mmCIF file of C-alpha atoms and ligand atoms in Angstrom:
data_model
loop_
_atom_site.group_PDB
_atom_site.id
_atom_site.type_symbol
_atom_site.label_atom_id
_atom_site.label_comp_id
_atom_site.label_asym_id
_atom_site.label_seq_id
_atom_site.Cartn_x
_atom_site.Cartn_y
_atom_site.Cartn_z
ATOM 1 C CA MET X 1 0.133 2.013 19.443
ATOM 2 C CA SER X 2 3.858 1.704 18.745
ATOM 3 C CA SER X 3 5.453 4.483 16.727
ATOM 4 C CA THR X 4 7.948 2.011 15.326
ATOM 5 C CA ARG X 5 6.980 1.094 11.770
ATOM 6 C CA ALA X 6 8.298 -1.240 9.091
ATOM 7 C CA ALA X 7 7.698 -1.446 5.359
ATOM 8 C CA LEU X 8 8.887 -3.269 2.286
ATOM 9 C CA LEU X 9 10.666 -0.571 0.275
ATOM 10 C CA THR X 10 11.161 -2.596 -2.887
ATOM 11 C CA PRO X 11 8.255 -3.217 -5.308
ATOM 12 C CA PRO X 12 6.125 -6.336 -4.754
ATOM 13 C CA GLY X 13 7.142 -9.384 -6.767
ATOM 14 C CA ARG X 14 10.361 -11.311 -7.239
ATOM 15 C CA SER X 15 13.690 -9.568 -7.695
ATOM 16 C CA ALA X 16 17.340 -10.105 -6.761
ATOM 17 C CA VAL X 17 17.169 -8.255 -3.463
ATOM 18 C CA ALA X 18 14.341 -6.950 -1.291
ATOM 19 C CA THR X 19 14.677 -4.256 1.376
ATOM 20 C CA VAL X 20 12.661 -3.961 4.570
ATOM 21 C CA ARG X 21 13.015 -0.705 6.502
ATOM 22 C CA VAL X 22 12.212 -0.441 10.197
ATOM 23 C CA GLN X 23 12.067 2.956 11.828
ATOM 24 C CA GLY X 24 11.272 4.187 15.330
ATOM 25 C CA PRO X 25 12.396 3.810 18.948
ATOM 26 C CA LEU X 26 12.006 -0.002 18.972
ATOM 27 C CA ALA X 27 13.843 -0.517 15.657
ATOM 28 C CA LEU X 28 17.196 -1.567 17.112
ATOM 29 C CA GLN X 29 15.680 -3.820 19.770
ATOM 30 C CA ALA X 30 13.374 -5.550 17.235
ATOM 31 C CA VAL X 31 16.145 -6.137 14.681
ATOM 32 C CA ARG X 32 18.663 -7.371 17.283
ATOM 33 C CA ALA X 33 16.190 -10.003 18.484
ATOM 34 C CA HIS X 34 16.374 -11.715 15.073
ATOM 35 C CA PHE X 35 19.653 -10.699 13.469
ATOM 36 C CA GLN X 36 22.916 -12.475 14.227
ATOM 37 C CA PRO X 37 25.932 -10.735 12.573
ATOM 38 C CA SER X 38 28.528 -13.137 11.190
ATOM 39 C CA GLY X 39 31.423 -10.918 12.354
ATOM 40 C CA LYS X 40 32.291 -9.752 15.834
ATOM 41 C CA LEU X 41 30.815 -6.273 15.462
ATOM 42 C CA SER X 42 27.288 -6.033 16.874
ATOM 43 C CA LEU X 43 24.595 -3.864 15.312
ATOM 44 C CA MET X 44 24.428 -1.808 18.495
ATOM 45 C CA HIS X 45 28.111 -0.807 18.205
ATOM 46 C CA ALA X 46 28.218 -0.377 14.437
ATOM 47 C CA ASP X 47 28.484 3.173 13.066
ATOM 48 C CA THR X 48 25.534 4.429 11.100
ATOM 49 C CA ARG X 49 25.692 3.455 7.421
ATOM 50 C CA ARG X 50 28.030 0.529 8.260
ATOM 51 C CA VAL X 51 26.912 -2.651 6.537
ATOM 52 C CA LEU X 52 26.738 -5.939 8.494
ATOM 53 C CA PHE X 53 26.292 -9.383 6.978
ATOM 54 C CA GLY X 54 24.589 -12.116 9.002
ATOM 55 C CA LEU X 55 21.618 -14.396 9.519
ATOM 56 C CA TRP X 56 18.001 -13.626 10.297
ATOM 57 C CA SER X 57 15.774 -16.071 12.113
ATOM 58 C CA GLU X 58 12.294 -16.008 13.567
ATOM 59 C CA SER X 59 11.726 -17.110 17.156
ATOM 60 C CA PRO X 60 11.984 -19.970 17.711
ATOM 61 C CA PRO X 61 14.589 -20.182 14.924
ATOM 62 C CA ASP X 62 13.526 -22.321 11.972
ATOM 63 C CA VAL X 63 14.748 -21.047 8.603
ATOM 64 C CA PHE X 64 17.798 -18.788 8.498
ATOM 65 C CA GLU X 65 17.840 -15.980 5.943
ATOM 66 C CA GLU X 66 21.109 -14.459 4.785
ATOM 67 C CA VAL X 67 20.743 -10.723 5.199
ATOM 68 C CA VAL X 68 22.717 -7.510 5.009
ATOM 69 C CA VAL X 69 21.725 -5.004 7.679
ATOM 70 C CA CYS X 70 22.504 -1.325 7.706
ATOM 71 C CA ARG X 71 21.697 1.153 10.448
ATOM 72 C CA VAL X 72 20.851 4.082 8.202
ATOM 73 C CA GLU X 73 20.214 6.417 11.127
ATOM 74 C CA THR X 74 20.070 5.845 14.881
ATOM 75 C CA ASP X 75 16.496 4.593 14.800
ATOM 76 C CA CYS X 76 16.233 3.603 11.132
ATOM 77 C CA ILE X 77 17.511 0.208 9.974
ATOM 78 C CA ASP X 78 17.409 -1.366 6.512
ATOM 79 C CA VAL X 79 17.380 -5.157 6.194
ATOM 80 C CA HIS X 80 18.324 -6.388 2.710
ATOM 81 C CA CYS X 81 17.319 -9.969 2.014
ATOM 82 C CA HIS X 82 16.635 -12.410 -0.831
ATOM 83 C CA GLY X 83 14.296 -10.827 -3.385
ATOM 84 C CA GLY X 84 11.604 -13.529 -3.296
ATOM 85 C CA ALA X 85 8.393 -12.721 -1.427
ATOM 86 C CA ALA X 86 9.008 -15.268 1.382
ATOM 87 C CA ALA X 87 12.143 -13.692 2.896
ATOM 88 C CA SER X 88 10.756 -10.168 3.248
ATOM 89 C CA ALA X 89 7.436 -11.557 4.567
ATOM 90 C CA ARG X 90 9.332 -13.534 7.218
ATOM 91 C CA ILE X 91 11.321 -10.461 8.271
ATOM 92 C CA LEU X 92 8.197 -8.290 8.491
ATOM 93 C CA ARG X 93 6.434 -11.026 10.485
ATOM 94 C CA SER X 94 9.302 -11.197 13.009
ATOM 95 C CA LEU X 95 9.324 -7.417 13.392
ATOM 96 C CA LYS X 96 5.576 -7.316 13.947
ATOM 97 C CA SER X 97 5.961 -9.733 16.860
ATOM 98 C CA HIS X 98 7.806 -6.839 18.589
ATOM 99 C CA ALA X 99 4.900 -4.418 18.298
ATOM 100 C CA VAL X 100 6.324 -2.934 15.117
ATOM 101 C CA VAL X 101 3.502 -1.778 12.841
ATOM 102 C CA GLU X 102 3.654 -2.561 9.126
ATOM 103 C CA THR X 103 3.086 0.483 6.947
ATOM 104 C CA GLU X 104 3.385 1.755 3.358
ATOM 105 C CA TRP X 105 6.865 2.256 1.880
ATOM 106 C CA SER X 106 6.044 5.891 1.144
ATOM 107 C CA GLU X 107 5.567 6.562 4.882
ATOM 108 C CA LEU X 108 9.163 5.630 5.582
ATOM 109 C CA THR X 109 10.841 7.397 2.691
ATOM 110 C CA ALA X 110 9.020 10.707 3.029
ATOM 111 C CA VAL X 111 11.001 13.893 2.823
ATOM 112 C CA ASP X 112 8.190 16.369 2.314
ATOM 113 C CA GLN X 113 4.652 15.838 1.083
ATOM 114 C CA LEU X 114 5.422 16.878 -2.495
ATOM 115 C CA THR X 115 8.377 14.473 -2.712
ATOM 116 C CA THR X 116 6.217 11.686 -1.278
ATOM 117 C CA GLU X 117 3.604 12.355 -3.959
ATOM 118 C CA ILE X 118 6.263 12.307 -6.662
ATOM 119 C CA HIS X 119 7.630 8.978 -5.376
ATOM 120 C CA GLN X 120 4.140 7.509 -5.229
ATOM 121 C CA ALA X 121 3.292 8.642 -8.772
ATOM 122 C CA LEU X 122 6.667 7.392 -10.053
ATOM 123 C CA SER X 123 6.071 3.948 -8.583
ATOM 124 C CA GLU X 124 2.780 3.777 -10.509
ATOM 125 C CA ALA X 125 4.031 5.351 -13.781
ATOM 126 C CA ARG X 126 2.525 3.488 -16.726
ATOM 127 C CA THR X 127 5.014 4.530 -19.424
ATOM 128 C CA GLU X 128 8.627 5.661 -19.814
ATOM 129 C CA THR X 129 7.554 9.132 -20.950
ATOM 130 C CA VAL X 130 5.425 9.577 -17.836
ATOM 131 C CA ALA X 131 8.260 8.248 -15.656
ATOM 132 C CA ALA X 132 10.744 10.656 -17.311
ATOM 133 C CA ILE X 133 8.512 13.666 -16.566
ATOM 134 C CA LEU X 134 8.024 12.502 -12.982
ATOM 135 C CA LEU X 135 11.787 11.972 -12.630
ATOM 136 C CA ASP X 136 12.204 15.608 -13.682
ATOM 137 C CA GLN X 137 9.903 16.540 -10.803
ATOM 138 C CA GLN X 138 11.900 14.300 -8.474
ATOM 139 C CA ARG X 139 15.079 16.092 -9.555
ATOM 140 C CA GLY X 140 13.463 19.332 -8.448
ATOM 141 C CA ALA X 141 11.595 20.900 -11.412
ATOM 142 C CA LEU X 142 8.420 21.523 -9.404
ATOM 143 C CA HIS X 143 10.237 22.370 -6.151
ATOM 144 C CA ARG X 144 12.322 24.965 -8.047
ATOM 145 C CA ALA X 145 9.270 26.501 -9.718
ATOM 146 C CA LEU X 146 7.548 26.778 -6.340
ATOM 147 C CA SER X 147 10.550 28.338 -4.612
ATOM 148 C CA HIS X 148 10.823 30.952 -7.433
ATOM 149 C CA LEU X 149 7.125 31.639 -7.015
ATOM 150 C CA ARG X 150 7.542 31.988 -3.271
ATOM 151 C CA ARG X 151 10.297 34.571 -3.766
ATOM 152 C CA ALA X 152 8.098 36.577 -6.151
ATOM 153 C CA LEU X 153 5.304 36.454 -3.570
ATOM 154 C CA GLU X 154 7.672 37.591 -0.824
ATOM 155 C CA ILE X 155 8.440 40.780 -2.761
ATOM 156 C CA SER X 156 4.747 41.130 -3.754
ATOM 157 C CA ASP X 157 5.517 41.313 -7.476
ATOM 158 C CA PRO X 158 2.266 40.427 -9.315
ATOM 159 C CA ASP X 159 3.814 40.429 -12.830
ATOM 160 C CA GLN X 160 6.532 38.014 -11.822
ATOM 161 C CA CYS X 161 3.940 35.892 -10.007
ATOM 162 C CA HIS X 162 1.800 35.646 -13.140
ATOM 163 C CA GLN X 163 4.847 34.798 -15.228
ATOM 164 C CA LEU X 164 5.672 31.948 -12.866
ATOM 165 C CA LEU X 165 2.080 30.776 -12.480
ATOM 166 C CA ASP X 166 1.335 30.655 -16.226
ATOM 167 C CA PRO X 167 3.425 27.550 -17.034
ATOM 168 C CA LEU X 168 2.015 25.732 -13.998
ATOM 169 C CA LEU X 169 -1.513 26.496 -15.189
ATOM 170 C CA GLU X 170 -0.629 25.566 -18.773
ATOM 171 C CA TYR X 171 0.682 22.144 -17.811
ATOM 172 C CA ARG X 172 -2.017 21.155 -15.330
ATOM 173 C CA LYS X 173 -4.047 19.328 -17.998
ATOM 174 C CA LEU X 174 -1.010 17.348 -19.100
ATOM 175 C CA GLY X 175 0.015 16.817 -15.472
ATOM 176 C CA ARG X 176 -3.310 15.218 -14.596
ATOM 177 C CA ARG X 177 -2.612 12.598 -17.267
ATOM 178 C CA LEU X 178 0.638 11.554 -15.571
ATOM 179 C CA THR X 179 -1.472 9.558 -13.131
ATOM 180 C CA ASP X 180 -4.752 9.030 -15.037
ATOM 181 C CA PRO X 181 -4.808 8.001 -18.696
ATOM 182 C CA TRP X 182 -6.222 10.333 -21.352
ATOM 183 C CA GLN X 183 -9.865 9.506 -22.072
ATOM 184 C CA VAL X 184 -10.960 9.094 -25.677
ATOM 185 C CA ALA X 185 -14.556 8.049 -26.464
ATOM 186 C CA LEU X 186 -15.806 6.522 -29.705
ATOM 187 C CA VAL X 187 -19.379 7.592 -30.354
ATOM 188 C CA GLY X 188 -21.763 7.373 -33.277
ATOM 189 C CA ALA X 189 -24.778 5.584 -34.680
ATOM 190 C CA PRO X 190 -25.134 1.794 -34.288
ATOM 191 C CA ASN X 191 -23.191 -0.482 -36.634
ATOM 192 C CA VAL X 192 -20.781 2.150 -38.000
ATOM 193 C CA GLY X 193 -17.809 0.118 -36.723
ATOM 194 C CA LYS X 194 -16.939 1.716 -33.344
ATOM 195 C CA SER X 195 -16.100 -1.617 -31.697
ATOM 196 C CA SER X 196 -14.114 -2.741 -34.735
ATOM 197 C CA LEU X 197 -12.163 0.535 -34.577
ATOM 198 C CA ILE X 198 -11.337 0.288 -30.866
ATOM 199 C CA ASN X 199 -10.008 -3.214 -31.503
ATOM 200 C CA ARG X 200 -7.788 -1.841 -34.297
ATOM 201 C CA LEU X 201 -6.640 1.114 -32.201
ATOM 202 C CA VAL X 202 -5.497 -1.026 -29.257
ATOM 203 C CA GLY X 203 -4.350 -3.947 -31.396
ATOM 204 C CA TYR X 204 -6.399 -6.743 -29.870
ATOM 205 C CA GLN X 205 -10.009 -7.960 -29.823
ATOM 206 C CA ARG X 206 -11.314 -6.044 -26.799
ATOM 207 C CA ALA X 207 -14.899 -5.362 -27.900
ATOM 208 C CA ILE X 208 -17.508 -7.627 -29.490
ATOM 209 C CA VAL X 209 -18.124 -6.897 -33.158
ATOM 210 C CA TYR X 210 -21.320 -8.043 -34.865
ATOM 211 C CA ASP X 211 -23.119 -7.144 -38.049
ATOM 212 C CA GLN X 212 -26.341 -6.167 -36.245
ATOM 213 C CA PRO X 213 -26.917 -2.657 -34.850
ATOM 214 C CA GLY X 214 -27.167 -2.396 -31.058
ATOM 215 C CA THR X 215 -24.363 -4.879 -30.270
ATOM 216 C CA THR X 216 -22.432 -2.816 -27.705
ATOM 217 C CA ARG X 217 -24.568 -2.091 -24.644
ATOM 218 C CA ASP X 218 -22.199 -0.951 -21.926
ATOM 219 C CA VAL X 219 -19.109 1.247 -22.056
ATOM 220 C CA VAL X 220 -16.117 -0.984 -22.889
ATOM 221 C CA THR X 221 -12.679 0.469 -22.168
ATOM 222 C CA ALA X 222 -9.213 -0.489 -23.369
ATOM 223 C CA GLU X 223 -5.873 1.134 -22.601
ATOM 224 C CA THR X 224 -2.973 1.729 -24.954
ATOM 225 C CA VAL X 225 0.006 4.078 -25.301
ATOM 226 C CA ILE X 226 0.207 6.944 -27.811
ATOM 227 C CA ARG X 227 3.316 9.163 -28.077
ATOM 228 C CA GLY X 228 4.438 7.666 -24.780
ATOM 229 C CA TRP X 229 1.252 8.594 -22.895
ATOM 230 C CA PRO X 230 -1.352 6.200 -21.501
ATOM 231 C CA VAL X 231 -4.636 6.571 -23.382
ATOM 232 C CA GLN X 232 -7.887 4.862 -22.493
ATOM 233 C CA PHE X 233 -10.380 4.355 -25.306
ATOM 234 C CA ALA X 234 -14.048 3.893 -24.472
ATOM 235 C CA ASP X 235 -16.272 2.077 -26.932
ATOM 236 C CA THR X 236 -19.907 3.035 -26.440
ATOM 237 C CA ALA X 237 -23.366 1.871 -27.464
ATOM 238 C CA GLY X 238 -24.520 3.173 -30.831
ATOM 239 C CA ILE X 239 -26.652 6.238 -30.201
ATOM 240 C CA ARG X 240 -30.238 5.932 -31.462
ATOM 241 C CA GLU X 241 -33.818 6.215 -30.228
ATOM 242 C CA THR X 242 -34.839 2.889 -28.715
ATOM 243 C CA ASP X 243 -37.649 1.458 -26.578
ATOM 244 C CA GLU X 244 -35.476 -1.437 -25.473
ATOM 245 C CA PRO X 245 -34.564 -0.621 -21.809
ATOM 246 C CA ILE X 246 -31.063 -2.182 -21.728
ATOM 247 C CA GLU X 247 -30.026 -0.534 -24.980
ATOM 248 C CA ALA X 248 -31.524 2.781 -23.775
ATOM 249 C CA ALA X 249 -29.403 2.552 -20.578
ATOM 250 C CA GLY X 250 -26.349 1.907 -22.779
ATOM 251 C CA VAL X 251 -27.166 4.947 -24.922
ATOM 252 C CA GLU X 252 -27.463 7.066 -21.774
ATOM 253 C CA ARG X 253 -24.027 5.878 -20.613
ATOM 254 C CA ALA X 254 -22.579 6.590 -24.053
ATOM 255 C CA VAL X 255 -23.808 10.182 -23.859
ATOM 256 C CA GLU X 256 -22.341 10.588 -20.343
ATOM 257 C CA GLN X 257 -19.004 9.108 -21.388
ATOM 258 C CA ALA X 258 -18.827 11.436 -24.373
ATOM 259 C CA LYS X 259 -19.356 14.453 -22.088
ATOM 260 C CA SER X 260 -16.490 13.667 -19.732
ATOM 261 C CA CYS X 261 -13.769 12.596 -22.182
ATOM 262 C CA ASP X 262 -10.733 14.584 -23.393
ATOM 263 C CA LEU X 263 -11.364 13.739 -27.033
ATOM 264 C CA LYS X 264 -14.372 12.373 -28.879
ATOM 265 C CA LEU X 265 -14.084 10.316 -32.054
ATOM 266 C CA ILE X 266 -17.373 10.764 -33.906
ATOM 267 C CA VAL X 267 -17.602 7.683 -36.095
ATOM 268 C CA MET X 268 -19.725 7.619 -39.259
ATOM 269 C CA ASP X 269 -20.271 5.007 -41.936
ATOM 270 C CA ALA X 270 -18.777 6.050 -45.288
ATOM 271 C CA GLU X 271 -21.378 3.911 -47.078
ATOM 272 C CA ASN X 272 -24.325 5.793 -45.610
ATOM 273 C CA LEU X 273 -23.121 9.339 -46.049
ATOM 274 C CA ASP X 274 -26.190 10.316 -48.086
ATOM 275 C CA GLU X 275 -28.391 9.647 -45.051
ATOM 276 C CA GLN X 276 -26.582 12.171 -42.863
ATOM 277 C CA PRO X 277 -24.601 15.329 -43.567
ATOM 278 C CA LEU X 278 -21.147 15.640 -41.985
ATOM 279 C CA PRO X 279 -21.591 17.346 -38.595
ATOM 280 C CA ASP X 280 -19.864 20.587 -37.615
ATOM 281 C CA LEU X 281 -17.108 19.760 -35.199
ATOM 282 C CA GLU X 282 -16.627 21.282 -31.776
ATOM 283 C CA ASN X 283 -13.317 21.439 -29.944
ATOM 284 C CA HIS X 284 -11.922 18.073 -28.894
ATOM 285 C CA GLN X 285 -13.733 16.142 -31.605
ATOM 286 C CA ILE X 286 -12.385 14.176 -34.564
ATOM 287 C CA LEU X 287 -14.658 12.991 -37.343
ATOM 288 C CA VAL X 288 -13.861 9.431 -38.445
ATOM 289 C CA LEU X 289 -15.366 8.099 -41.651
ATOM 290 C CA ASN X 290 -15.162 4.339 -41.238
ATOM 291 C CA LYS X 291 -15.777 1.506 -43.747
ATOM 292 C CA ILE X 292 -13.897 3.537 -46.363
ATOM 293 C CA ASP X 293 -13.008 0.212 -48.024
ATOM 294 C CA LYS X 294 -16.637 -0.069 -49.081
ATOM 295 C CA VAL X 295 -16.750 3.080 -51.179
ATOM 296 C CA ASP X 296 -15.032 4.226 -54.331
ATOM 297 C CA PRO X 297 -12.462 6.876 -53.280
ATOM 298 C CA GLN X 298 -12.936 8.612 -56.662
ATOM 299 C CA GLN X 299 -16.508 9.425 -55.724
ATOM 300 C CA LEU X 300 -15.668 11.037 -52.402
ATOM 301 C CA THR X 301 -14.373 14.520 -51.824
ATOM 302 C CA LEU X 302 -13.698 14.809 -48.130
ATOM 303 C CA PRO X 303 -12.835 17.943 -46.175
ATOM 304 C CA PRO X 304 -9.259 17.694 -44.834
ATOM 305 C CA HIS X 305 -10.303 17.349 -41.194
ATOM 306 C CA VAL X 306 -12.193 14.094 -41.861
ATOM 307 C CA MET X 307 -10.239 10.906 -41.090
ATOM 308 C CA PRO X 308 -11.149 8.072 -43.481
ATOM 309 C CA THR X 309 -10.530 4.634 -41.946
ATOM 310 C CA SER X 310 -11.202 0.997 -42.475
ATOM 311 C CA ALA X 311 -11.268 -1.126 -39.353
ATOM 312 C CA ILE X 312 -11.211 -4.157 -41.646
ATOM 313 C CA ASP X 313 -8.075 -3.524 -43.726
ATOM 314 C CA GLY X 314 -6.393 -0.940 -41.441
ATOM 315 C CA THR X 315 -6.539 2.014 -43.857
ATOM 316 C CA GLY X 316 -6.060 5.340 -42.046
ATOM 317 C CA ILE X 317 -5.517 3.842 -38.586
ATOM 318 C CA GLU X 318 -1.897 5.071 -38.216
ATOM 319 C CA ARG X 319 -2.933 8.556 -39.350
ATOM 320 C CA LEU X 320 -5.821 8.543 -36.905
ATOM 321 C CA ILE X 321 -3.520 7.501 -34.042
ATOM 322 C CA ASP X 322 -1.141 10.304 -34.998
ATOM 323 C CA GLN X 323 -4.015 12.827 -34.999
ATOM 324 C CA ILE X 324 -5.160 11.605 -31.578
ATOM 325 C CA GLY X 325 -1.599 11.958 -30.208
ATOM 326 C CA GLY X 326 -1.241 15.455 -31.660
ATOM 327 C CA ARG X 327 -4.567 16.592 -30.247
ATOM 328 C CA LEU X 328 -3.955 15.159 -26.792
ATOM 329 C CA VAL X 329 -0.310 15.751 -26.000
ATOM 330 C CA GLY X 330 1.258 17.773 -28.815
ATOM 331 C CA ASP X 331 5.036 17.946 -29.063
ATOM 332 C CA PRO X 332 7.469 16.467 -26.505
ATOM 333 C CA LEU X 333 8.202 18.723 -23.545
ATOM 334 C CA PRO X 334 11.542 20.366 -22.823
ATOM 335 C CA ALA X 335 13.437 18.536 -20.061
ATOM 336 C CA GLY X 336 12.935 20.017 -16.607
ATOM 337 C CA THR X 337 9.388 21.306 -17.231
ATOM 338 C CA PRO X 338 7.642 21.750 -13.862
ATOM 339 C CA MET X 339 4.323 19.986 -13.808
ATOM 340 C CA PRO X 340 1.588 19.858 -11.166
ATOM 341 C CA PHE X 341 0.075 16.366 -11.307
ATOM 342 C CA HIS X 342 -1.913 15.658 -8.136
ATOM 343 C CA HIS X 343 -5.493 16.825 -7.414
ATOM 344 C CA ARG X 344 -4.088 18.461 -4.259
ATOM 345 C CA HIS X 345 -1.712 20.531 -6.457
ATOM 346 C CA PHE X 346 -4.578 21.670 -8.680
ATOM 347 C CA GLN X 347 -6.644 22.783 -5.691
ATOM 348 C CA ILE X 348 -3.743 24.699 -4.172
ATOM 349 C CA LEU X 349 -2.865 26.221 -7.557
ATOM 350 C CA ASP X 350 -6.424 27.582 -7.840
ATOM 351 C CA GLY X 351 -6.101 29.015 -4.333
ATOM 352 C CA ILE X 352 -2.783 30.717 -5.197
ATOM 353 C CA VAL X 353 -4.205 32.221 -8.398
ATOM 354 C CA GLN X 354 -7.157 33.596 -6.413
ATOM 355 C CA ALA X 355 -4.938 34.967 -3.633
ATOM 356 C CA VAL X 356 -2.643 36.683 -6.180
ATOM 357 C CA ALA X 357 -5.713 38.147 -7.928
ATOM 358 C CA ASP X 358 -6.797 39.503 -4.508
ATOM 359 C CA GLU X 359 -3.218 40.766 -3.951
ATOM 360 C CA ASP X 360 -3.143 38.711 -0.733
ATOM 361 C CA PHE X 361 0.489 37.615 -1.150
ATOM 362 C CA SER X 362 0.968 36.237 2.352
ATOM 363 C CA LYS X 363 -2.040 33.934 1.872
ATOM 364 C CA ALA X 364 -0.552 32.788 -1.455
ATOM 365 C CA MET X 365 2.798 32.150 0.270
ATOM 366 C CA LYS X 366 1.132 29.959 2.886
ATOM 367 C CA GLN X 367 -0.434 27.973 0.064
ATOM 368 C CA VAL X 368 2.947 27.471 -1.611
ATOM 369 C CA ASP X 369 4.258 26.134 1.719
ATOM 370 C CA GLU X 370 1.270 23.845 1.977
ATOM 371 C CA TRP X 371 1.973 22.576 -1.557
ATOM 372 C CA LEU X 372 5.549 21.765 -0.558
ATOM 373 C CA PHE X 373 5.069 20.429 2.948
ATOM 374 C CA GLY X 374 1.376 19.543 3.336
HETATM 375 N N1 LIG A 1 -16.229 -3.305 -44.636
HETATM 376 C C1 LIG A 1 -16.086 -2.848 -43.383
HETATM 377 N N2 LIG A 1 -16.854 -3.367 -42.422
HETATM 378 C C2 LIG A 1 -16.691 -2.916 -41.157
HETATM 379 C C3 LIG A 1 -15.742 -1.914 -40.837
HETATM 380 N N3 LIG A 1 -15.809 -1.676 -39.514
HETATM 381 C C4 LIG A 1 -16.763 -2.497 -39.027
HETATM 382 N N4 LIG A 1 -17.301 -3.239 -40.013
HETATM 383 C C5 LIG A 1 -18.378 -4.225 -39.881
HETATM 384 O O1 LIG A 1 -19.549 -3.530 -39.452
HETATM 385 C C6 LIG A 1 -20.314 -4.346 -38.552
HETATM 386 C C7 LIG A 1 -20.554 -3.601 -37.252
HETATM 387 O O2 LIG A 1 -19.332 -3.413 -36.622
HETATM 388 P P1 LIG A 1 -19.225 -3.027 -35.082
HETATM 389 O O3 LIG A 1 -17.790 -2.715 -34.819
HETATM 390 O O4 LIG A 1 -19.871 -4.055 -34.231
HETATM 391 O O5 LIG A 1 -20.089 -1.684 -35.067
HETATM 392 P P2 LIG A 1 -20.510 -0.778 -33.816
HETATM 393 O O6 LIG A 1 -20.503 0.634 -34.275
HETATM 394 O O7 LIG A 1 -19.676 -1.094 -32.640
HETATM 395 O O8 LIG A 1 -22.003 -1.261 -33.580
HETATM 396 P P3 LIG A 1 -22.913 -1.102 -32.232
HETATM 397 O O9 LIG A 1 -22.165 -1.706 -31.107
HETATM 398 O O10 LIG A 1 -24.118 -1.874 -32.583
HETATM 399 O O11 LIG A 1 -23.188 0.349 -32.061
HETATM 400 C C8 LIG A 1 -19.522 -5.633 -38.379
HETATM 401 O O12 LIG A 1 -20.034 -6.611 -39.272
HETATM 402 C C9 LIG A 1 -18.098 -5.243 -38.799
HETATM 403 O O13 LIG A 1 -17.350 -6.333 -39.311
HETATM 404 C C10 LIG A 1 -14.929 -1.385 -41.893
HETATM 405 O O14 LIG A 1 -14.085 -0.499 -41.728
HETATM 406 N N5 LIG A 1 -15.153 -1.890 -43.139
HETATM 407 MG MG1 LIG A 2 -20.160 -1.821 -30.811
#
């Protein structure tokens, strides 16, 4: 198989300009077969980084594309063309007819494995806040933290190692949510208004609402953004004893979903409070007392941790969203905070912590190198 590869570097979709990179021993030969510079200087004689304007055609020539070609390095050439999908597809097709293999953009922009992972995560960032934290990593926050750690390992200084490892361990939970949204589950008895609440929380009618208990059967998810972070809400079947097999399967899924989430909203019906005492809360739980519009506020004395809401008139929804944000992400981070964010980083981090605990500093150093370079 040829070791010459090509990839579209720009994101899919229409834009002003698209860039196709071709890299490997056949790069020059493949590009020259299709590119005709408009000036006298040929691509073969152009200095690296010199920009040449000209026309691109397939063989036999049919449509001519106006392109700008730059030989970035001896065997790495960038072809800039019109930003619509057709031009870059045509260029990739011509290259492939010369045994050039199409690949992922990240393969051709790689510096080291960590940088590749940062680029990949950045290209998939769901919000500006997430992108800003990943840009900090791209500017070197994580690389710097790892090189400081490596130096501490070199001189076998356990205190300094712990000091440097602590922030990485502290931010791993947040880091995981740079690529996967936070998971928040709404659980509670049937008919308390869980589906109505999820619709309010995300701002559109995602889940079916009905005045009969047992409406939601499967887990229904909807994504939104809170304090700049992607958050996925999961509406679940109302939990109750039932002989009905489909509802029972839904209840089972609801219980599973509630186990694996970051935060659980336990929803109760303010009208039926006499039937059930308020539960004691565990960590990562918020008690929501819905249908508050149906009761007289004078007759209710609620403990401060209970969130009264009405999914019908919107009472308490902003406060609930603020609580969720505070519980999940807390305050904004200082710029330049190093953050592990990939499952590979978490695995290696565990290995480093173990090696430092065993005072095996050279093993820990190898793991830092693996984190950086793969
Ligand atoms: N007055 C009032 N009615 C509400 C409120 N929230 C939901 N309801 C009504 O309560 C009924 C049940 O609402 P759902 O959102 O379907 O309840 P659910 O908890 O998802 O029910 P299941 O899916 O069966 O578990 C519907 O008639 C809603 O309109 C609220 O805050 N106030
Ligand atoms: Mg429901």
